[in-house]
mmCIF file with all atom_site columns, C-alpha atoms (C1' of nucleotides) in Angstrom:
data_model
loop_
_atom_site.group_PDB
_atom_site.id
_atom_site.type_symbol
_atom_site.label_atom_id
_atom_site.label_alt_id
_atom_site.label_comp_id
_atom_site.label_asym_id
_atom_site.label_entity_id
_atom_site.label_seq_id
_atom_site.pdbx_PDB_ins_code
_atom_site.Cartn_x
_atom_site.Cartn_y
_atom_site.Cartn_z
_atom_site.occupancy
_atom_site.B_iso_or_equiv
_atom_site.pdbx_formal_charge
_atom_site.auth_seq_id
_atom_site.auth_comp_id
_atom_site.auth_asym_id
_atom_site.auth_atom_id
_atom_site.pdbx_PDB_model_num
ATOM 1   C CA    . MET A 1 1   ? 1.631   9.803   -16.819 1.00 0.00 ? 1   MET A CA    1
ATOM 2   C CA    . ASP A 1 2   ? -0.829  9.416   -14.191 1.00 0.00 ? 2   ASP A CA    1
ATOM 3   C CA    . TYR A 1 3   ? -0.524  7.966   -10.794 1.00 0.00 ? 3   TYR A CA    1
ATOM 4   C CA    . VAL A 1 4   ? -1.444  4.512   -11.582 1.00 0.00 ? 4   VAL A CA    1
ATOM 5   C CA    . GLU A 1 5   ? 1.005   4.157   -14.386 1.00 0.00 ? 5   GLU A CA    1
ATOM 6   C CA    . ALA A 1 6   ? 3.686   5.193   -12.093 1.00 0.00 ? 6   ALA A CA    1
ATOM 7   C CA    . VAL A 1 7   ? 2.960   2.685   -9.592  1.00 0.00 ? 7   VAL A CA    1
ATOM 8   C CA    . LEU A 1 8   ? 2.841   -0.104  -12.007 1.00 0.00 ? 8   LEU A CA    1
ATOM 9   C CA    . ASP A 1 9   ? 5.965   1.014   -13.623 1.00 0.00 ? 9   ASP A CA    1
ATOM 10  C CA    . LEU A 1 10  ? 7.717   0.882   -10.138 1.00 0.00 ? 10  LEU A CA    1
ATOM 11  C CA    . VAL A 1 11  ? 6.120   -2.509  -9.178  1.00 0.00 ? 11  VAL A CA    1
ATOM 12  C CA    . ALA A 1 12  ? 7.449   -3.946  -12.610 1.00 0.00 ? 12  ALA A CA    1
ATOM 13  C CA    . LEU A 1 13  ? 11.224  -3.100  -11.167 1.00 0.00 ? 13  LEU A CA    1
ATOM 14  C CA    . ILE A 1 14  ? 10.616  -5.240  -8.119  1.00 0.00 ? 14  ILE A CA    1
ATOM 15  C CA    . PRO A 1 15  ? 12.876  -8.196  -8.519  1.00 0.00 ? 15  PRO A CA    1
ATOM 16  C CA    . GLU A 1 16  ? 11.973  -11.895 -7.775  1.00 0.00 ? 16  GLU A CA    1
ATOM 17  C CA    . GLY A 1 17  ? 12.082  -12.754 -3.970  1.00 0.00 ? 17  GLY A CA    1
ATOM 18  C CA    . ALA A 1 18  ? 11.920  -9.235  -3.019  1.00 0.00 ? 18  ALA A CA    1
ATOM 19  C CA    . VAL A 1 19  ? 8.845   -7.086  -1.844  1.00 0.00 ? 19  VAL A CA    1
ATOM 20  C CA    . LEU A 1 20  ? 7.514   -3.634  -0.946  1.00 0.00 ? 20  LEU A CA    1
ATOM 21  C CA    . ALA A 1 21  ? 4.747   -2.527  1.266   1.00 0.00 ? 21  ALA A CA    1
ATOM 22  C CA    . TYR A 1 22  ? 2.202   -0.359  -0.300  1.00 0.00 ? 22  TYR A CA    1
ATOM 23  C CA    . GLY A 1 23  ? 3.547   2.640   1.906   1.00 0.00 ? 23  GLY A CA    1
ATOM 24  C CA    . ASP A 1 24  ? 6.946   1.945   0.631   1.00 0.00 ? 24  ASP A CA    1
ATOM 25  C CA    . VAL A 1 25  ? 5.851   2.284   -3.018  1.00 0.00 ? 25  VAL A CA    1
ATOM 26  C CA    . ALA A 1 26  ? 3.987   5.589   -2.095  1.00 0.00 ? 26  ALA A CA    1
ATOM 27  C CA    . ASP A 1 27  ? 7.264   6.800   -0.395  1.00 0.00 ? 27  ASP A CA    1
ATOM 28  C CA    . LEU A 1 28  ? 9.532   5.990   -3.334  1.00 0.00 ? 28  LEU A CA    1
ATOM 29  C CA    . LEU A 1 29  ? 7.068   7.634   -5.737  1.00 0.00 ? 29  LEU A CA    1
ATOM 30  C CA    . GLY A 1 30  ? 7.151   10.761  -3.112  1.00 0.00 ? 30  GLY A CA    1
ATOM 31  C CA    . SER A 1 31  ? 3.497   11.062  -3.797  1.00 0.00 ? 31  SER A CA    1
ATOM 32  C CA    . GLY A 1 32  ? 0.136   9.788   -2.496  1.00 0.00 ? 32  GLY A CA    1
ATOM 33  C CA    . GLY A 1 33  ? -0.146  7.273   0.275   1.00 0.00 ? 33  GLY A CA    1
ATOM 34  C CA    . ALA A 1 34  ? -0.482  3.537   0.972   1.00 0.00 ? 34  ALA A CA    1
ATOM 35  C CA    . ARG A 1 35  ? -4.010  3.438   0.111   1.00 0.00 ? 35  ARG A CA    1
ATOM 36  C CA    . GLN A 1 36  ? -3.782  5.200   -3.030  1.00 0.00 ? 36  GLN A CA    1
ATOM 37  C CA    . VAL A 1 37  ? -1.097  2.409   -3.979  1.00 0.00 ? 37  VAL A CA    1
ATOM 38  C CA    . GLY A 1 38  ? -3.558  -0.234  -2.838  1.00 0.00 ? 38  GLY A CA    1
ATOM 39  C CA    . SER A 1 39  ? -6.273  1.231   -4.789  1.00 0.00 ? 39  SER A CA    1
ATOM 40  C CA    . ALA A 1 40  ? -4.240  1.258   -7.995  1.00 0.00 ? 40  ALA A CA    1
ATOM 41  C CA    . MET A 1 41  ? -3.082  -2.269  -7.442  1.00 0.00 ? 41  MET A CA    1
ATOM 42  C CA    . SER A 1 42  ? -6.414  -3.498  -6.763  1.00 0.00 ? 42  SER A CA    1
ATOM 43  C CA    . ARG A 1 43  ? -7.747  -2.223  -10.040 1.00 0.00 ? 43  ARG A CA    1
ATOM 44  C CA    . HIS A 1 44  ? -4.946  -2.280  -12.348 1.00 0.00 ? 44  HIS A CA    1
ATOM 45  C CA    . GLY A 1 45  ? -2.274  -4.583  -10.821 1.00 0.00 ? 45  GLY A CA    1
ATOM 46  C CA    . SER A 1 46  ? -3.064  -7.717  -12.888 1.00 0.00 ? 46  SER A CA    1
ATOM 47  C CA    . ALA A 1 47  ? -0.482  -7.115  -15.393 1.00 0.00 ? 47  ALA A CA    1
ATOM 48  C CA    . VAL A 1 48  ? 2.465   -6.690  -13.065 1.00 0.00 ? 48  VAL A CA    1
ATOM 49  C CA    . PRO A 1 49  ? 3.968   -8.724  -10.104 1.00 0.00 ? 49  PRO A CA    1
ATOM 50  C CA    . TRP A 1 50  ? 1.233   -7.694  -7.817  1.00 0.00 ? 50  TRP A CA    1
ATOM 51  C CA    . TRP A 1 51  ? 2.147   -10.132 -5.005  1.00 0.00 ? 51  TRP A CA    1
ATOM 52  C CA    . ARG A 1 52  ? 5.335   -8.263  -4.502  1.00 0.00 ? 52  ARG A CA    1
ATOM 53  C CA    . VAL A 1 53  ? 3.498   -5.317  -2.979  1.00 0.00 ? 53  VAL A CA    1
ATOM 54  C CA    . LEU A 1 54  ? 1.712   -6.095  0.173   1.00 0.00 ? 54  LEU A CA    1
ATOM 55  C CA    . LYS A 1 55  ? 0.826   -4.766  3.712   1.00 0.00 ? 55  LYS A CA    1
ATOM 56  C CA    . ALA A 1 56  ? 3.502   -3.324  5.992   1.00 0.00 ? 56  ALA A CA    1
ATOM 57  C CA    . SER A 1 57  ? 2.889   -6.365  8.275   1.00 0.00 ? 57  SER A CA    1
ATOM 58  C CA    . GLY A 1 58  ? 3.990   -8.641  5.389   1.00 0.00 ? 58  GLY A CA    1
ATOM 59  C CA    . GLU A 1 59  ? 0.374   -10.122 4.952   1.00 0.00 ? 59  GLU A CA    1
ATOM 60  C CA    . ALA A 1 60  ? -0.605  -10.740 1.393   1.00 0.00 ? 60  ALA A CA    1
ATOM 61  C CA    . PRO A 1 61  ? -3.315  -8.662  -0.069  1.00 0.00 ? 61  PRO A CA    1
ATOM 62  C CA    . PRO A 1 62  ? -6.848  -9.644  1.102   1.00 0.00 ? 62  PRO A CA    1
ATOM 63  C CA    . GLY A 1 63  ? -8.207  -12.526 -0.888  1.00 0.00 ? 63  GLY A CA    1
ATOM 64  C CA    . HIS A 1 64  ? -5.055  -13.392 -2.605  1.00 0.00 ? 64  HIS A CA    1
ATOM 65  C CA    . GLY A 1 65  ? -3.227  -15.232 0.173   1.00 0.00 ? 65  GLY A CA    1
ATOM 66  C CA    . ARG A 1 66  ? -3.298  -18.623 -1.364  1.00 0.00 ? 66  ARG A CA    1
ATOM 67  C CA    . GLU A 1 67  ? -2.167  -17.393 -4.929  1.00 0.00 ? 67  GLU A CA    1
ATOM 68  C CA    . ALA A 1 68  ? 0.568   -15.115 -3.462  1.00 0.00 ? 68  ALA A CA    1
ATOM 69  C CA    . LEU A 1 69  ? 1.939   -17.951 -1.158  1.00 0.00 ? 69  LEU A CA    1
ATOM 70  C CA    . ALA A 1 70  ? 2.511   -20.233 -4.262  1.00 0.00 ? 70  ALA A CA    1
ATOM 71  C CA    . LEU A 1 71  ? 4.300   -17.403 -6.002  1.00 0.00 ? 71  LEU A CA    1
ATOM 72  C CA    . PHE A 1 72  ? 6.515   -16.722 -2.662  1.00 0.00 ? 72  PHE A CA    1
ATOM 73  C CA    . LEU A 1 73  ? 7.481   -20.291 -2.452  1.00 0.00 ? 73  LEU A CA    1
ATOM 74  C CA    . LEU A 1 74  ? 8.608   -20.411 -6.126  1.00 0.00 ? 74  LEU A CA    1
ATOM 75  C CA    . GLU A 1 75  ? 10.522  -17.238 -5.813  1.00 0.00 ? 75  GLU A CA    1
ATOM 76  C CA    . ASP A 1 76  ? 12.122  -18.115 -2.328  1.00 0.00 ? 76  ASP A CA    1
ATOM 77  C CA    . THR A 1 77  ? 10.682  -15.126 -0.905  1.00 0.00 ? 77  THR A CA    1
ATOM 78  C CA    . PRO A 1 78  ? 11.657  -15.175 2.891   1.00 0.00 ? 78  PRO A CA    1
ATOM 79  C CA    . LEU A 1 79  ? 8.496   -16.239 4.884   1.00 0.00 ? 79  LEU A CA    1
ATOM 80  C CA    . VAL A 1 80  ? 7.730   -16.525 8.698   1.00 0.00 ? 80  VAL A CA    1
ATOM 81  C CA    . GLY A 1 81  ? 5.019   -18.645 10.137  1.00 0.00 ? 81  GLY A CA    1
ATOM 82  C CA    . ASP A 1 82  ? 3.232   -21.827 9.269   1.00 0.00 ? 82  ASP A CA    1
ATOM 83  C CA    . TYR A 1 83  ? 2.428   -21.713 5.581   1.00 0.00 ? 83  TYR A CA    1
ATOM 84  C CA    . ALA A 1 84  ? 2.547   -25.462 5.364   1.00 0.00 ? 84  ALA A CA    1
ATOM 85  C CA    . ASP A 1 85  ? -0.772  -25.751 7.577   1.00 0.00 ? 85  ASP A CA    1
ATOM 86  C CA    . TYR A 1 86  ? -2.240  -22.896 5.499   1.00 0.00 ? 86  TYR A CA    1
ATOM 87  C CA    . LEU A 1 87  ? -1.600  -24.821 2.260   1.00 0.00 ? 87  LEU A CA    1
ATOM 88  C CA    . ARG A 1 88  ? -2.991  -27.895 3.717   1.00 0.00 ? 88  ARG A CA    1
ATOM 89  C CA    . THR A 1 89  ? -5.887  -26.877 5.854   1.00 0.00 ? 89  THR A CA    1
ATOM 90  C CA    . GLY A 1 90  ? -6.053  -23.007 5.078   1.00 0.00 ? 90  GLY A CA    1
ATOM 91  C CA    . GLU A 1 91  ? -5.802  -22.612 8.771   1.00 0.00 ? 91  GLU A CA    1
ATOM 92  C CA    . GLY A 1 92  ? -1.955  -21.555 9.400   1.00 0.00 ? 92  GLY A CA    1
ATOM 93  C CA    . ARG A 1 93  ? -1.013  -18.193 9.592   1.00 0.00 ? 93  ARG A CA    1
ATOM 94  C CA    . TRP A 1 94  ? 2.198   -16.641 7.824   1.00 0.00 ? 94  TRP A CA    1
ATOM 95  C CA    . ARG A 1 95  ? 3.729   -13.604 6.612   1.00 0.00 ? 95  ARG A CA    1
ATOM 96  C CA    . VAL A 1 96  ? 6.512   -12.429 4.168   1.00 0.00 ? 96  VAL A CA    1
ATOM 97  C CA    . ASP A 1 97  ? 9.529   -11.624 6.433   1.00 0.00 ? 97  ASP A CA    1
ATOM 98  C CA    . MET A 1 98  ? 9.611   -7.865  5.656   1.00 0.00 ? 98  MET A CA    1
ATOM 99  C CA    . THR A 1 99  ? 13.054  -7.318  7.274   1.00 0.00 ? 99  THR A CA    1
ATOM 100 C CA    . ALA A 1 100 ? 14.632  -9.932  4.972   1.00 0.00 ? 100 ALA A CA    1
ATOM 101 C CA    . ALA A 1 101 ? 12.493  -9.380  1.909   1.00 0.00 ? 101 ALA A CA    1
ATOM 102 C CA    . ARG A 1 102 ? 12.129  -5.585  1.689   1.00 0.00 ? 102 ARG A CA    1
ATOM 103 C CA    . TRP A 1 103 ? 13.568  -4.554  -1.659  1.00 0.00 ? 103 TRP A CA    1
ATOM 104 C CA    . ALA A 1 104 ? 16.637  -2.460  -1.345  1.00 0.00 ? 104 ALA A CA    1
ATOM 105 C CA    . PRO A 1 105 ? 17.085  -0.584  -4.919  1.00 0.00 ? 105 PRO A CA    1
ATOM 106 C CA    . SER A 1 106 ? 20.417  -0.465  -6.167  1.00 0.00 ? 106 SER A CA    1
ATOM 107 C CA    . ALA A 1 107 ? 21.718  3.183   -7.182  1.00 0.00 ? 107 ALA A CA    1
ATOM 108 C CA    . TYR A 1 108 ? 20.812  2.456   -10.897 1.00 0.00 ? 108 TYR A CA    1
ATOM 109 C CA    . GLU A 1 109 ? 17.378  1.125   -9.833  1.00 0.00 ? 109 GLU A CA    1
ATOM 110 C CA    . PHE A 1 110 ? 16.989  4.187   -7.664  1.00 0.00 ? 110 PHE A CA    1
ATOM 111 C CA    . ASP A 1 111 ? 17.606  6.380   -10.610 1.00 0.00 ? 111 ASP A CA    1
ATOM 112 C CA    . ARG A 1 112 ? 14.956  4.744   -12.618 1.00 0.00 ? 112 ARG A CA    1
ATOM 113 C CA    . ILE A 1 113 ? 12.680  5.022   -9.787  1.00 0.00 ? 113 ILE A CA    1
ATOM 114 C CA    . ASP A 1 114 ? 13.364  8.692   -9.626  1.00 0.00 ? 114 ASP A CA    1
ATOM 115 C CA    . ALA A 1 115 ? 12.639  9.073   -13.197 1.00 0.00 ? 115 ALA A CA    1
ATOM 116 C CA    . ILE A 1 116 ? 9.270   7.453   -12.819 1.00 0.00 ? 116 ILE A CA    1
ATOM 117 C CA    . ALA A 1 117 ? 8.617   9.691   -9.735  1.00 0.00 ? 117 ALA A CA    1
ATOM 118 C CA    . GLY A 1 118 ? 9.694   12.677  -11.952 1.00 0.00 ? 118 GLY A CA    1
ATOM 119 C CA    . GLY A 1 119 ? 7.219   12.019  -14.771 1.00 0.00 ? 119 GLY A CA    1
ATOM 120 C CA    . LEU A 1 120 ? 4.412   12.309  -12.197 1.00 0.00 ? 120 LEU A CA    1
ATOM 121 C CA    . ASP A 1 121 ? 3.563   15.757  -11.890 1.00 0.00 ? 121 ASP A CA    1
ATOM 122 C CA    . ARG A 1 122 ? 3.377   17.203  -15.315 1.00 0.00 ? 122 ARG A CA    1
ATOM 123 C CA    . SER A 1 123 ? -0.478  17.936  -15.153 1.00 0.00 ? 123 SER A CA    1
ATOM 124 C CA    . LEU A 1 124 ? -1.575  20.502  -12.708 1.00 0.00 ? 124 LEU A CA    1
ATOM 125 C CA    . PRO A 1 125 ? -3.934  22.499  -14.537 1.00 0.00 ? 125 PRO A CA    1
ATOM 126 C CA    . LYS A 1 126 ? -4.754  25.006  -11.959 1.00 0.00 ? 126 LYS A CA    1
ATOM 127 C CA    . LEU A 1 127 ? -2.408  27.237  -10.348 1.00 0.00 ? 127 LEU A CA    1
ATOM 128 C CA    . SER A 1 128 ? -0.551  29.084  -12.787 1.00 0.00 ? 128 SER A CA    1
ATOM 129 C CA    . ALA A 1 129 ? 3.307   29.170  -12.434 1.00 0.00 ? 129 ALA A CA    1
ATOM 130 C CA    . PRO A 1 130 ? 4.206   31.709  -9.691  1.00 0.00 ? 130 PRO A CA    1
ATOM 131 C CA    . ASP A 1 131 ? 7.095   33.177  -11.833 1.00 0.00 ? 131 ASP A CA    1
ATOM 132 C CA    . ASP A 1 132 ? 10.171  33.016  -9.486  1.00 0.00 ? 132 ASP A CA    1
ATOM 133 C CA    . GLU A 1 133 ? 8.277   34.218  -6.548  1.00 0.00 ? 133 GLU A CA    1
ATOM 134 C CA    . MET A 1 134 ? 7.629   31.683  -3.560  1.00 0.00 ? 134 MET A CA    1
ATOM 135 C CA    . THR A 1 135 ? 6.254   33.310  -0.408  1.00 0.00 ? 135 THR A CA    1
ATOM 136 C CA    . VAL A 1 136 ? 7.957   31.290  2.117   1.00 0.00 ? 136 VAL A CA    1
ATOM 137 C "C1'" . DA  B 2 1   ? -18.158 21.829  0.357   1.00 0.00 ? 1   DA  B "C1'" 1
ATOM 138 C "C1'" . DT  B 2 2   ? -19.177 17.362  2.729   1.00 0.00 ? 2   DT  B "C1'" 1
ATOM 139 C "C1'" . DT  B 2 3   ? -19.224 12.680  3.221   1.00 0.00 ? 3   DT  B "C1'" 1
ATOM 140 C "C1'" . DC  B 2 4   ? -18.043 7.716   2.161   1.00 0.00 ? 4   DC  B "C1'" 1
ATOM 141 C "C1'" . DT  B 2 5   ? -14.895 4.364   0.922   1.00 0.00 ? 5   DT  B "C1'" 1
ATOM 142 C "C1'" . DG  B 2 6   ? -10.777 1.518   0.562   1.00 0.00 ? 6   DG  B "C1'" 1
ATOM 143 C "C1'" . DA  B 2 7   ? -5.582  -4.664  -1.861  1.00 0.00 ? 7   DA  B "C1'" 1
ATOM 144 C "C1'" . DC  B 2 8   ? -3.055  0.961   4.208   1.00 0.00 ? 8   DC  B "C1'" 1
ATOM 145 C "C1'" . DT  B 2 9   ? -0.287  2.148   8.853   1.00 0.00 ? 9   DT  B "C1'" 1
ATOM 146 C "C1'" . DT  B 2 10  ? 0.620   2.759   13.561  1.00 0.00 ? 10  DT  B "C1'" 1
ATOM 147 C "C1'" . DG  B 2 11  ? 0.237   2.993   18.161  1.00 0.00 ? 11  DG  B "C1'" 1
ATOM 148 C "C1'" . DC  B 2 12  ? -2.086  0.898   22.068  1.00 0.00 ? 12  DC  B "C1'" 1
ATOM 149 C "C1'" . DT  B 2 13  ? -4.247  -2.696  24.476  1.00 0.00 ? 13  DT  B "C1'" 1
ATOM 150 C "C1'" . DA  C 3 1   ? 0.242   -12.222 18.769  1.00 0.00 ? 1   DA  C "C1'" 1
ATOM 151 C "C1'" . DA  C 3 2   ? -4.513  -10.366 17.535  1.00 0.00 ? 2   DA  C "C1'" 1
ATOM 152 C "C1'" . DG  C 3 3   ? -7.920  -6.573  17.541  1.00 0.00 ? 3   DG  C "C1'" 1
ATOM 153 C "C1'" . DC  C 3 4   ? -9.013  -2.105  17.594  1.00 0.00 ? 4   DC  C "C1'" 1
ATOM 154 C "C1'" . DA  C 3 5   ? -9.269  3.044   17.080  1.00 0.00 ? 5   DA  C "C1'" 1
ATOM 155 C "C1'" . DA  C 3 6   ? -7.357  6.841   14.658  1.00 0.00 ? 6   DA  C "C1'" 1
ATOM 156 C "C1'" . DG  C 3 7   ? -4.810  8.897   11.227  1.00 0.00 ? 7   DG  C "C1'" 1
ATOM 157 C "C1'" . DC  C 3 8   ? -4.006  9.214   6.413   1.00 0.00 ? 8   DC  C "C1'" 1
ATOM 158 C "C1'" . DC  C 3 9   ? -4.656  10.193  0.894   1.00 0.00 ? 9   DC  C "C1'" 1
ATOM 159 C "C1'" . DA  C 3 10  ? -7.577  10.649  -3.122  1.00 0.00 ? 10  DA  C "C1'" 1
ATOM 160 C "C1'" . DG  C 3 11  ? -10.995 9.879   -5.881  1.00 0.00 ? 11  DG  C "C1'" 1
ATOM 161 C "C1'" . DA  C 3 12  ? -16.096 9.613   -6.410  1.00 0.00 ? 12  DA  C "C1'" 1
ATOM 162 C "C1'" . DA  C 3 13  ? -20.933 10.578  -4.994  1.00 0.00 ? 13  DA  C "C1'" 1
#
DNA sequence: ATTCTGACTTGCT
DNA sequence: AAGCAAGCCAGAA
């Protein structure tokens, strides 16, 4: 399984009305960084609930504000700011209320996340297994 | 090996 | 609250 698959699998678990920042996804996966997640989402996120993954500030991914907002309203995702104006004139500023909307995985969900993260490593062609020696 | 690029983050004005 | 500079991670050139 490659990084992109892991990201998509994880994103698919985020429930309605909840969100995760790019950095959160990377942390849960225990690998890569926010930029890797963003990159993966921009190229392969169309099949999963991509709007539930956004910047740490709560802003929707660049170029998708309009579409994301519509979905957030449908899902009753906690928002802050003036999205009414944004809808009407495109002028207002709004964001997701990260404090309230950030997903807090249940113990079960957390296990599933762990499973995804665990299936990540397997292909490291280089670096033959150093037996049981670790050289701390 | 080096440089560049990007749906990122944080800290400091 | 909004901009900006640096830091950060990996893949591609």
